[in-house]
Short mmCIF file of C-alpha atoms and ligand atoms in Angstrom, two decimals:
data_model
loop_
_atom_site.label_atom_id
_atom_site.label_comp_id
_atom_site.label_asym_id
_atom_site.label_seq_id
_atom_site.Cartn_x
_atom_site.Cartn_y
_atom_site.Cartn_z
CA UNK A 1 -0.34 -0.05 0.21
CA UNK A 2 2.88 2.40 0.98
CA UNK A 3 5.09 1.84 -2.25
CA UNK A 4 1.50 1.10 -4.53
CA UNK A 5 -0.47 4.57 -3.85
CA UNK A 6 2.79 6.75 -4.39
CA UNK A 7 4.02 4.88 -7.42
CA UNK A 8 0.54 4.73 -8.90
CA UNK A 9 0.45 8.54 -8.49
CA UNK A 10 3.63 9.29 -9.63
CA UNK A 11 2.99 7.17 -13.19
CA UNK A 12 -0.55 8.70 -13.51
CA UNK A 13 0.76 11.88 -12.93
CA UNK A 14 2.62 12.75 -16.19
CA UNK A 15 -0.51 11.46 -18.27
CA UNK A 16 -2.74 13.85 -16.21
CA UNK A 17 -0.52 17.12 -16.64
CA UNK A 18 0.25 16.50 -20.18
CA UNK A 19 -3.65 15.35 -21.27
CA UNK A 20 -4.69 18.50 -19.17
CA UNK A 21 -2.39 20.86 -20.94
CA UNK A 22 -3.28 19.44 -24.36
CA UNK A 23 -6.97 19.54 -23.68
CA UNK A 24 -6.94 23.02 -22.28
CA UNK A 25 -4.79 24.23 -25.05
CA UNK A 26 -7.34 23.26 -27.21
CA UNK A 27 -10.43 24.55 -25.28
CA UNK A 28 -8.71 27.82 -24.98
CA UNK A 29 -4.92 29.13 -26.29
CA UNK A 30 -5.04 32.49 -24.37
CA UNK A 31 -6.08 31.23 -21.26
CA UNK A 32 -3.13 28.76 -21.37
CA UNK A 33 -0.95 31.74 -20.83
CA UNK A 34 -1.95 31.13 -16.77
CA UNK A 35 -0.59 27.56 -16.93
CA UNK A 36 2.71 28.94 -17.83
CA UNK A 37 2.72 30.82 -14.53
CA UNK A 38 0.71 28.44 -12.13
CA UNK A 39 2.67 25.21 -12.89
CA UNK A 40 6.31 26.65 -12.13
CA UNK A 41 4.73 28.59 -8.89
CA UNK A 42 3.17 25.42 -7.84
CA UNK A 43 6.14 23.41 -8.15
CA UNK A 44 8.26 25.80 -6.37
CA UNK A 45 5.95 26.08 -3.38
CA UNK A 46 5.93 22.44 -3.15
CA UNK A 47 9.65 21.99 -3.44
CA UNK A 48 10.68 24.63 -0.70
CA UNK A 49 8.13 23.07 1.49
CA UNK A 50 9.09 19.53 1.16
CA UNK A 51 12.71 20.87 1.76
CA UNK A 52 11.46 22.04 4.69
CA UNK A 53 9.77 19.28 5.95
CA UNK A 54 12.23 16.73 5.28
CA UNK A 55 14.96 17.55 8.33
CA UNK A 56 11.99 17.71 10.81
CA UNK A 57 10.70 14.52 9.84
CA UNK A 58 13.75 12.85 10.02
CA UNK A 59 14.32 14.13 13.60
CA UNK A 60 10.73 13.01 14.65
CA UNK A 61 11.73 9.64 13.96
CA UNK A 62 15.11 10.10 16.17
CA UNK A 63 13.16 11.47 19.06
CA UNK A 64 10.38 8.78 18.68
CA UNK A 65 13.49 6.31 19.30
CA UNK A 66 14.54 8.22 22.24
CA UNK A 67 11.19 8.08 23.98
CA UNK A 68 10.71 4.23 23.26
CA UNK A 69 14.22 3.92 24.74
CA UNK A 70 13.38 5.98 27.81
CA UNK A 71 10.15 4.12 27.88
CA UNK A 72 11.80 0.65 27.86
CA UNK A 73 14.19 1.19 30.07
CA UNK A 74 11.45 2.75 32.56
CA UNK A 75 9.34 -0.19 32.13
CA UNK A 76 12.22 -2.90 32.46
CA UNK A 77 13.90 -0.92 35.49
CA UNK A 78 10.37 -0.45 37.25
CA UNK A 79 11.78 -1.99 40.48
CA UNK A 80 15.01 -0.46 40.42
CA UNK A 81 13.10 3.01 39.99
CA UNK A 82 11.03 2.21 42.99
CA UNK A 83 13.57 1.15 45.16
CA UNK A 84 15.58 4.18 44.69
CA UNK A 85 12.47 6.48 45.02
CA UNK A 86 13.71 7.97 41.67
CA UNK A 87 9.75 8.37 40.04
CA UNK A 88 10.21 11.97 40.07
CA UNK A 89 13.67 11.71 38.29
CA UNK A 90 12.34 9.50 35.32
CA UNK A 91 8.99 11.15 35.20
CA UNK A 92 11.04 14.06 34.48
CA UNK A 93 13.47 12.25 32.15
CA UNK A 94 10.24 10.88 30.02
CA UNK A 95 8.56 14.48 30.19
CA UNK A 96 11.88 15.45 28.43
CA UNK A 97 11.99 13.23 25.66
CA UNK A 98 8.22 13.49 24.95
CA UNK A 99 8.68 17.46 25.12
CA UNK A 100 11.75 17.04 22.37
CA UNK A 101 9.38 14.51 20.37
CA UNK A 102 6.22 16.90 20.73
CA UNK A 103 8.56 20.06 19.65
CA UNK A 104 9.60 18.74 16.14
CA UNK A 105 6.21 16.87 15.84
CA UNK A 106 4.46 20.28 16.22
CA UNK A 107 6.78 22.02 13.86
CA UNK A 108 6.37 19.32 11.26
CA UNK A 109 2.65 19.43 11.53
CA UNK A 110 2.78 22.88 10.94
CA UNK A 111 4.81 22.63 7.94
CA UNK A 112 2.39 20.11 6.53
CA UNK A 113 -0.61 22.22 7.07
CA UNK A 114 1.19 24.99 5.55
CA UNK A 115 2.13 22.70 2.63
CA UNK A 116 -1.41 21.80 1.90
CA UNK A 117 -2.89 25.12 2.54
CA UNK A 118 -0.32 26.91 -0.06
CA UNK A 119 -1.06 24.19 -2.75
CA UNK A 120 -4.57 24.89 -2.38
CA UNK A 121 -4.15 28.86 -2.43
CA UNK A 122 -1.93 28.00 -5.69
CA UNK A 123 -4.75 26.27 -7.43
CA UNK A 124 -7.46 28.84 -6.43
CA UNK A 125 -5.07 31.97 -7.34
CA UNK A 126 -4.98 30.02 -10.55
CA UNK A 127 -8.56 29.44 -10.87
CA UNK A 128 -9.31 32.70 -9.97
CA UNK A 129 -7.11 34.21 -12.41
CA UNK A 130 -8.40 32.30 -15.02
CA UNK A 131 -12.14 33.27 -14.15
CA UNK A 132 -10.85 36.64 -14.06
CA UNK A 133 -9.67 36.52 -17.49
CA UNK A 134 -11.96 34.04 -19.11
CA UNK A 135 -15.06 35.86 -17.35
CA UNK A 136 -15.19 38.85 -19.25
CA UNK A 137 -14.89 37.14 -22.68
CA UNK A 138 -17.72 35.05 -21.76
CA UNK A 139 -19.72 37.94 -21.03
CA UNK A 140 -18.59 39.24 -24.36
CA UNK A 141 -19.29 36.31 -26.39
CA UNK A 142 -15.72 35.50 -27.07
CA UNK A 143 -15.71 32.33 -25.02
CA UNK A 144 -18.60 29.82 -24.27
CA UNK A 145 -19.54 29.30 -20.57
CA UNK A 146 -18.93 25.64 -20.91
CA UNK A 147 -15.00 25.82 -22.34
CA UNK A 148 -14.15 28.10 -19.13
CA UNK A 149 -15.78 25.45 -16.95
CA UNK A 150 -13.98 22.73 -18.83
CA UNK A 151 -10.65 24.91 -18.52
CA UNK A 152 -11.14 25.41 -14.81
CA UNK A 153 -11.13 21.56 -14.62
CA UNK A 154 -8.17 20.86 -16.85
CA UNK A 155 -6.17 23.54 -14.86
CA UNK A 156 -7.29 21.86 -11.36
CA UNK A 157 -6.13 18.29 -12.58
CA UNK A 158 -3.03 19.65 -13.83
CA UNK A 159 -2.04 21.50 -11.09
CA UNK A 160 -2.99 18.75 -8.79
CA UNK A 161 -1.01 16.36 -10.94
CA UNK A 162 2.34 18.48 -10.73
CA UNK A 163 2.05 18.93 -7.04
CA UNK A 164 1.59 15.04 -6.43
CA UNK A 165 4.65 14.17 -8.48
CA UNK A 166 6.62 16.51 -6.75
CA UNK A 167 5.62 15.48 -3.51
CA UNK A 168 6.38 11.76 -4.47
CA UNK A 169 9.84 13.07 -5.73
CA UNK A 170 10.62 14.30 -2.71
CA UNK A 171 9.84 11.01 -1.42
CA UNK A 172 12.66 9.37 -3.18
CA UNK A 173 15.52 10.50 -1.49
CA UNK A 174 13.89 9.43 1.95
CA UNK A 175 12.96 6.13 0.73
CA UNK A 176 16.07 5.40 -0.82
CA UNK A 177 17.79 6.20 2.44
CA UNK A 178 15.41 3.55 3.98
CA UNK A 179 15.83 1.41 1.00
CA UNK A 180 19.80 1.39 1.97
CA UNK A 181 19.43 0.59 5.54
CA UNK A 182 17.10 -2.32 4.78
CA UNK A 183 19.48 -3.36 2.34
CA UNK A 184 22.18 -2.86 4.54
CA UNK A 185 20.59 -5.46 7.14
CA UNK A 186 19.36 -8.09 4.68
CA UNK A 187 22.98 -8.12 3.25
CA UNK A 188 24.70 -8.41 6.29
CA UNK A 189 26.75 -11.54 6.80
CA UNK A 190 25.89 -13.22 10.02
CA UNK A 191 29.34 -13.10 12.42
CA UNK A 192 28.91 -16.91 12.88
CA UNK A 193 28.35 -18.07 9.80
CA UNK A 194 27.22 -21.75 9.27
CA UNK A 195 29.18 -24.24 7.62
CA UNK A 196 27.92 -25.68 4.38
CA UNK A 197 27.95 -29.04 5.39
CA UNK A 198 28.05 -29.27 9.27
CA UNK A 199 30.98 -31.94 10.66
CA UNK A 200 29.04 -34.92 12.43
CA UNK A 201 28.42 -34.87 16.06
CA UNK A 202 31.10 -36.75 17.97
CA UNK A 203 30.20 -40.21 19.49
CA UNK A 204 30.95 -40.85 23.02
CA UNK A 205 32.46 -38.17 25.87
CA UNK A 206 33.29 -34.50 24.60
CA UNK A 207 36.27 -32.83 25.54
CA UNK A 208 37.10 -28.75 24.67
CA UNK A 209 40.50 -27.56 23.59
CA UNK A 210 40.74 -23.89 23.16
CA UNK A 211 44.19 -22.99 21.66
CA UNK A 212 45.81 -19.57 21.53
CA UNK A 213 42.28 -18.09 21.15
CA UNK A 214 42.27 -14.23 20.59
CA UNK A 215 39.06 -12.23 20.35
CA UNK A 216 38.49 -8.43 20.55
CA UNK A 217 34.86 -6.95 20.23
CA UNK A 218 34.44 -4.56 16.99
CA UNK A 219 35.53 -0.91 17.73
CA UNK A 220 37.41 -1.98 20.96
CA UNK A 221 40.89 -0.85 21.57
CA UNK A 222 42.48 -4.13 22.85
CA UNK A 223 41.29 -7.93 22.23
CA UNK A 224 39.51 -9.26 25.48
CA UNK A 225 40.45 -12.59 25.29
CA UNK A 226 44.37 -12.87 23.80
CA UNK A 227 46.22 -15.96 23.23
CA UNK A 228 43.97 -18.08 25.73
CA UNK A 229 44.71 -21.87 25.90
CA UNK A 230 42.42 -24.34 27.77
CA UNK A 231 41.32 -27.79 27.50
CA UNK A 232 38.25 -28.84 29.34
CA UNK A 233 38.45 -33.00 29.59
CA UNK A 234 35.60 -35.12 29.76
CA UNK A 235 34.26 -36.50 32.94
CA UNK A 236 35.78 -33.12 34.45
CA UNK A 237 34.29 -29.74 35.52
CA UNK A 238 36.44 -27.19 34.30
CA UNK A 239 35.84 -23.46 36.04
CA UNK A 240 36.66 -20.23 34.71
CA UNK A 241 37.60 -17.70 37.48
CA UNK A 242 38.76 -14.55 36.81
CA UNK A 243 37.79 -10.99 37.79
CA UNK A 244 35.00 -9.03 36.61
CA UNK A 245 35.20 -8.24 33.15
CA UNK A 246 38.18 -10.65 32.67
CA UNK A 247 36.37 -12.22 29.77
CA UNK A 248 34.63 -15.29 30.74
CA UNK A 249 31.48 -14.83 29.32
CA UNK A 250 33.41 -14.03 26.07
CA UNK A 251 35.31 -17.27 26.15
CA UNK A 252 31.92 -19.15 27.13
CA UNK A 253 30.31 -17.30 24.25
CA UNK A 254 33.30 -18.28 21.74
CA UNK A 255 32.38 -22.27 22.81
CA UNK A 256 28.82 -22.14 22.02
CA UNK A 257 29.63 -19.75 18.98
CA UNK A 258 27.77 -16.87 19.67
CA UNK A 259 30.78 -15.12 18.49
CA UNK A 260 33.73 -16.23 16.42
CA UNK A 261 37.55 -16.30 17.40
CA UNK A 262 39.66 -13.57 15.49
CA UNK A 263 42.72 -16.16 16.10
CA UNK A 264 43.29 -19.38 17.17
CA UNK A 265 40.95 -22.54 17.64
CA UNK A 266 38.45 -23.67 19.90
CA UNK A 267 37.34 -27.54 19.30
CA UNK A 268 35.25 -30.30 20.40
CA UNK A 269 36.90 -33.85 20.27
CA UNK A 270 39.30 -32.35 17.79
CA UNK A 271 36.77 -30.84 15.43
CA UNK A 272 36.59 -26.61 14.86
CA UNK A 273 33.33 -25.67 16.34
CA UNK A 274 32.77 -23.48 13.33
CA UNK A 275 32.58 -26.72 11.56
CA UNK A 276 29.74 -27.59 13.50
CA UNK A 277 25.96 -26.57 12.49
CA UNK A 278 24.13 -24.44 14.88
CA UNK A 279 21.87 -26.86 15.93
CA UNK A 280 24.38 -29.56 16.47
CA UNK A 281 26.66 -27.41 18.30
CA UNK A 282 23.76 -26.40 20.48
CA UNK A 283 23.12 -30.15 20.91
CA UNK A 284 26.82 -30.33 22.10
CA UNK A 285 27.09 -27.34 24.34
CA UNK A 286 24.41 -26.44 26.74
CA UNK A 287 24.58 -22.73 27.87
CA UNK A 288 23.57 -21.29 31.07
CA UNK A 289 23.65 -17.75 30.40
CA UNK A 290 24.72 -15.16 33.25
CA UNK A 291 21.13 -13.55 33.26
CA UNK A 292 18.95 -16.42 32.99
CA UNK A 293 15.80 -15.78 30.86
CA UNK A 294 13.02 -17.85 30.92
CA UNK A 295 10.29 -17.36 28.44
CA UNK A 296 6.32 -17.20 28.66
CA UNK A 297 4.80 -20.57 29.14
CA UNK A 298 5.18 -22.99 31.87
CA UNK A 299 8.17 -24.70 33.36
CA UNK A 300 7.89 -27.71 31.26
CA UNK A 301 7.78 -25.79 27.93
CA UNK A 302 10.89 -23.88 29.34
CA UNK A 303 12.67 -26.88 29.96
CA UNK A 304 11.66 -28.46 26.71
CA UNK A 305 12.98 -25.29 24.59
CA UNK A 306 15.96 -26.90 23.29
CA UNK A 307 14.29 -30.61 23.09
CA UNK A 308 11.00 -30.20 22.54
CA UNK A 309 10.17 -33.89 22.55
CA UNK A 310 11.54 -34.67 26.23
CA UNK A 311 9.33 -36.57 28.58
CA UNK A 312 8.14 -35.59 31.91
CA UNK A 313 10.78 -38.34 33.67
CA UNK A 314 13.75 -36.50 31.65
CA UNK A 315 12.56 -32.78 32.96
CA UNK A 316 12.38 -34.45 36.54
CA UNK A 317 15.37 -35.85 35.91
CA UNK A 318 17.07 -32.62 34.56
CA UNK A 319 15.41 -30.85 37.89
CA UNK A 320 17.19 -33.01 40.22
CA UNK A 321 20.16 -32.66 38.63
CA UNK A 322 19.82 -29.15 38.69
CA UNK A 323 18.82 -29.30 42.45
CA UNK A 324 15.24 -27.65 41.15
CA UNK A 325 13.12 -30.97 41.68
CA UNK A 326 11.96 -30.02 45.24
CA UNK A 327 10.51 -26.42 44.67
CA UNK A 328 9.02 -27.41 41.45
CA UNK A 329 7.59 -30.28 42.88
CA UNK A 330 6.20 -28.10 45.71
CA UNK A 331 4.44 -25.90 43.17
CA UNK A 332 0.82 -27.09 43.09
CA UNK A 333 0.99 -27.39 39.42
CA UNK A 334 4.32 -28.69 38.86
CA UNK A 335 5.68 -28.58 35.77
CA UNK A 336 2.91 -26.86 34.23
CA UNK A 337 3.47 -23.91 36.60
CA UNK A 338 2.91 -20.95 34.31
CA UNK A 339 5.81 -18.76 33.89
CA UNK A 340 5.54 -14.99 33.02
CA UNK A 341 7.64 -13.22 30.47
CA UNK A 342 11.20 -13.13 31.33
CA UNK A 343 10.68 -15.64 34.24
CA UNK A 344 9.60 -13.10 36.74
CA UNK A 345 7.42 -15.17 38.78
CA UNK A 346 10.18 -17.32 40.32
CA UNK A 347 12.66 -16.28 42.32
CA UNK A 348 16.30 -15.26 40.70
CA UNK A 349 18.04 -18.56 42.42
CA UNK A 350 14.87 -20.65 41.08
CA UNK A 351 15.17 -19.18 37.47
CA UNK A 352 19.03 -19.79 37.68
CA UNK A 353 18.46 -23.43 38.55
CA UNK A 354 15.80 -23.90 35.82
CA UNK A 355 18.12 -22.37 33.15
CA UNK A 356 20.60 -25.07 34.41
CA UNK A 357 17.91 -27.67 34.23
CA UNK A 358 16.68 -26.19 30.54
CA UNK A 359 20.46 -26.76 29.44
CA UNK A 360 20.77 -30.38 30.69
CA UNK A 361 17.47 -31.29 28.84
CA UNK A 362 19.08 -32.81 25.45
CA UNK A 363 17.93 -33.72 22.24
CA UNK A 364 17.32 -37.42 21.96
CA UNK A 365 19.66 -38.21 18.82
CA UNK A 366 19.06 -41.65 18.64
CA UNK A 367 21.01 -44.78 20.49
CA UNK A 368 21.08 -48.20 20.89
CA UNK A 369 20.33 -47.78 24.60
CA UNK A 370 17.64 -49.53 26.10
CA UNK A 371 15.85 -46.93 28.32
CA UNK A 372 15.06 -43.40 27.27
CA UNK A 373 16.50 -42.34 30.10
CA UNK A 374 20.15 -43.58 29.92
CA UNK A 375 19.88 -43.01 26.29
CA UNK A 376 19.43 -39.39 27.27
CA UNK A 377 22.03 -39.10 29.69
CA UNK A 378 24.75 -41.57 28.56
CA UNK A 379 24.50 -41.31 25.13
CA UNK A 380 24.53 -37.41 24.84
CA UNK A 381 27.49 -36.46 27.40
CA UNK A 382 27.20 -33.23 26.68
CA UNK A 383 29.23 -30.53 28.46
CA UNK A 384 27.63 -27.51 29.84
CA UNK A 385 29.74 -24.47 30.24
CA UNK A 386 28.43 -21.42 32.19
CA UNK A 387 29.97 -18.92 34.06
CA UNK A 388 30.68 -18.34 37.92
CA UNK A 389 31.04 -14.75 38.73
CA UNK A 390 33.83 -14.55 41.38
CA UNK A 391 33.88 -10.87 41.78
CA UNK A 392 35.17 -10.56 45.30
CA UNK A 393 38.01 -8.62 45.47
CA UNK A 394 41.02 -10.70 46.31
CA UNK A 395 40.16 -13.60 43.85
CA UNK A 396 42.27 -14.58 41.53
CA UNK A 397 41.69 -14.82 37.94
CA UNK A 398 42.42 -18.07 36.18
CA UNK A 399 41.33 -21.63 35.38
CA UNK A 400 40.38 -24.19 37.27
CA UNK A 401 39.21 -27.68 36.97
CA UNK A 402 38.31 -30.33 39.17
CA UNK A 403 36.27 -33.26 39.14
CA UNK A 404 32.82 -33.47 38.47
CA UNK A 405 30.84 -30.66 40.67
CA UNK A 406 30.91 -27.37 40.97
CA UNK A 407 33.39 -25.74 42.88
CA UNK A 408 32.40 -24.71 46.41
CA UNK A 409 33.46 -21.46 47.83
CA UNK A 410 35.28 -22.66 51.19
CA UNK A 411 35.63 -19.22 52.32
CA UNK A 412 32.14 -17.87 51.98
CA UNK A 413 30.15 -20.95 51.79
CA UNK A 414 28.58 -19.94 48.92
CA UNK A 415 28.28 -22.56 45.99
CA UNK A 416 28.77 -21.33 42.27
CA UNK A 417 26.23 -19.62 41.21
CA UNK A 418 26.45 -20.82 37.69
CA UNK A 419 29.09 -23.85 36.61
CA UNK A 420 30.55 -25.58 34.22
CA UNK A 421 29.88 -29.34 33.96
CA UNK A 422 31.38 -31.97 31.42
CA UNK A 423 28.57 -33.95 31.56
CA UNK A 424 25.20 -34.65 33.56
CA UNK A 425 26.05 -38.00 34.58
CA UNK A 426 29.23 -36.70 36.33
CA UNK A 427 27.25 -34.02 38.25
CA UNK A 428 24.50 -36.81 39.27
CA UNK A 429 27.79 -39.20 40.26
CA UNK A 430 30.01 -37.16 42.02
CA UNK A 431 27.93 -33.80 42.92
CA UNK A 432 24.70 -33.03 44.22
CA UNK A 433 25.94 -29.55 44.03
CA UNK A 434 28.04 -27.50 46.46
CA UNK A 435 24.89 -28.04 48.94
CA UNK A 436 25.51 -31.55 49.60
CA UNK A 437 29.49 -32.29 48.97
CA UNK A 438 30.22 -35.97 48.67
CA UNK A 439 33.21 -36.62 49.99
CA UNK A 440 35.22 -36.12 47.20
CA UNK A 441 37.26 -33.17 46.97
CA UNK A 442 35.76 -29.92 44.75
CA UNK A 443 38.07 -27.42 45.83
CA UNK A 444 40.48 -26.53 42.90
CA UNK A 445 44.18 -27.75 43.72
CA UNK A 446 47.00 -26.03 42.60
CA UNK A 447 48.58 -27.01 38.96
CA UNK A 448 48.28 -30.72 39.38
CA UNK A 449 51.67 -31.82 38.45
CA UNK A 450 50.55 -35.07 37.34
CA UNK A 451 48.92 -33.68 34.40
CA UNK A 452 51.08 -33.13 31.46
CA UNK A 453 52.13 -30.15 30.34
CA UNK A 454 50.39 -29.90 27.45
CA UNK A 455 47.19 -30.55 28.90
CA UNK A 456 47.77 -27.50 31.61
CA UNK A 457 46.50 -24.27 29.92
CA UNK A 458 47.96 -21.54 31.89
CA UNK A 459 46.50 -18.02 32.07
CA UNK A 460 48.13 -14.86 33.64
CA UNK A 461 47.25 -11.19 33.91
CA UNK A 462 50.10 -8.65 33.31
CA UNK A 463 49.04 -6.07 35.14
CA UNK A 464 45.45 -4.60 35.99
CA UNK A 465 44.11 -4.65 32.76
CA UNK A 466 41.30 -7.16 32.38
CA UNK A 467 42.80 -9.71 29.60
CA UNK A 468 43.58 -13.21 30.61
CA UNK A 469 46.82 -14.22 28.56
CA UNK A 470 48.39 -17.64 27.89
CA UNK A 471 51.37 -18.54 28.89
CA UNK A 472 53.59 -20.50 26.64
CA UNK A 473 54.20 -24.44 27.34
CA UNK A 474 56.85 -25.02 29.74
CA UNK A 475 57.44 -21.18 30.44
CA UNK A 476 57.25 -22.24 34.25
CA UNK A 477 53.34 -20.93 34.35
CA UNK A 478 51.90 -24.07 35.71
CA UNK A 479 52.76 -23.27 39.51
CA UNK A 480 49.71 -21.96 41.23
CA UNK A 481 50.18 -19.67 44.24
CA UNK A 482 53.94 -18.52 43.20
CA UNK A 483 52.23 -15.31 42.41
CA UNK A 484 48.83 -13.95 43.54
CA UNK A 485 48.12 -12.09 40.34
CA UNK A 486 48.81 -15.06 38.28
CA UNK A 487 45.66 -17.16 37.24
CA UNK A 488 46.28 -20.92 37.25
CA UNK A 489 44.79 -24.35 36.35
CA UNK A 490 43.88 -26.60 38.62
CA UNK A 491 42.47 -29.80 37.71
CA UNK A 492 40.98 -32.92 39.29
CA UNK A 493 42.24 -36.15 38.64
CA UNK A 494 39.32 -39.04 37.77
N1 ATP B 501 29.45 -6.86 23.48
C1 ATP B 501 30.39 -6.29 24.01
N2 ATP B 501 30.80 -5.51 22.82
C2 ATP B 501 32.07 -4.59 23.70
N3 ATP B 501 32.50 -5.12 24.59
C3 ATP B 501 32.32 -5.95 25.25
C4 ATP B 501 31.02 -6.97 24.90
N4 ATP B 501 31.04 -7.75 25.95
C5 ATP B 501 31.61 -7.49 26.86
N5 ATP B 501 32.44 -6.71 26.47
C6 ATP B 501 33.73 -6.21 26.98
O1 ATP B 501 34.65 -7.59 27.31
C7 ATP B 501 35.32 -7.56 28.18
C8 ATP B 501 35.18 -8.73 29.02
O2 ATP B 501 33.65 -8.87 29.20
P1 ATP B 501 32.90 -10.44 30.00
O3 ATP B 501 31.54 -10.29 29.75
O4 ATP B 501 33.59 -11.76 29.09
O5 ATP B 501 33.63 -10.48 31.10
P2 ATP B 501 33.09 -11.46 32.21
O6 ATP B 501 34.76 -11.84 32.73
O7 ATP B 501 32.56 -12.45 31.95
O8 ATP B 501 32.83 -10.34 33.28
P3 ATP B 501 31.96 -10.85 34.69
O9 ATP B 501 32.69 -11.58 35.69
O10 ATP B 501 31.80 -9.27 35.06
O11 ATP B 501 30.64 -11.56 34.20
C9 ATP B 501 34.92 -6.46 29.30
O12 ATP B 501 35.55 -5.07 29.24
C10 ATP B 501 33.68 -6.02 28.37
O13 ATP B 501 33.54 -4.41 28.67
MG1 MG B 502 30.32 -12.68 32.76
#
């Protein structure tokens, strides 16, 4: 509709204008002199007005965006606003943004009203001129009344056609700007391109290797991750530990291919993650985002998000592994308990545990195992990578790895808020979470000298900057604790 109406007006305008001029001249040549003046004047008026309205119409768009942004922030952050008692401030902020929009919208509205009025003024002035010139001739019998009326009709049609054409032409630059933007979006290559033919999923336990990975966000001065090495072996839990902004989430995003490395290699069982199709990689790597997000629906629909065919038994099992079974079972509707958008109807901790459970519900890819559960939980040993946020001052950044359970923070007694488990069976076996230690040590050790050197990814922090940097092999960086600022790898044995 938006395209068709101006286009049809533009296409019909020349025919209407030329046809009108021919017919007008055919009915009376002397009166046609009015057209010589009226047409350029109408074109000039419309040209000037459209030139005046273009900047405010662009500004209107920008300010509408600003109002929407403020409004969205206020709706999203309504609890923070209330908690800090900043209602009045936010009201003023909205009023300012809205006032800006109103000012430019009023200016635009006035110009548009003036534009319509001036177009009619030109047409009516031309009609008055024709009547003034033709009237005496009709009285004198020099011109028939019917010819005068017809001429007035042609005149109106010609001028309307000219004005419509001018208005449509004025839309062309703006339409081109919009079309360029749309083309830009449509032709943007995805940052994480899909392989033409995805690599087959590895069978059996999976291990992760990060080799000399460097990544920087577009426009950032420095790389966030530089020459990072890391190995996460099957059956072990690997925790990535670092101060805030050190690049932990970035590293996990590289593993899950939410972003791609600039240099280096992230591989699963030796296969570059870029060779897996997006869906296949999602089957291998489950992500619990730092800010857990649940969709509106039910607990079951959220848990089945990545695996729509999962049975209720499998959901309960995932809930148990994520230590969410008890509170879900206590809800009157159990798995069918409604969840509001964003998961706002459950507590933050519950939301996090449900997000962990969701990552543990793995699509069934078929197996020879006899029971569904064993098929899911032994056949698809998917690693789950997520982040703990050890942001206390004094926490040393680094990698640590231990066997099968999320690291418990012995100093604070708190458990990891998010975790990395290499496979659900390992968690089930060794670790009902840090709240229920199994007697097996979950504390990361210093660099385990039993681990062969090539297995020991070591990162260090040079200076106060946030970048984790890798140490080369055999550079002596493996002794944890030698330097408090040096992150280390600790690895639990099997
Ligand atoms: N989308 C982004 N664009 C630009 N820079 C970013 C982006 N995301 C993160 N960064 C920067 O990259 C660095 C690492 O961020 P990252 O989120 O990986 O840190 P983190 O270790 O997970 O921190 P935290 O413990 O606070 O979660 C930070 O300096 C951050 O400012
Ligand atoms: Mg993070």
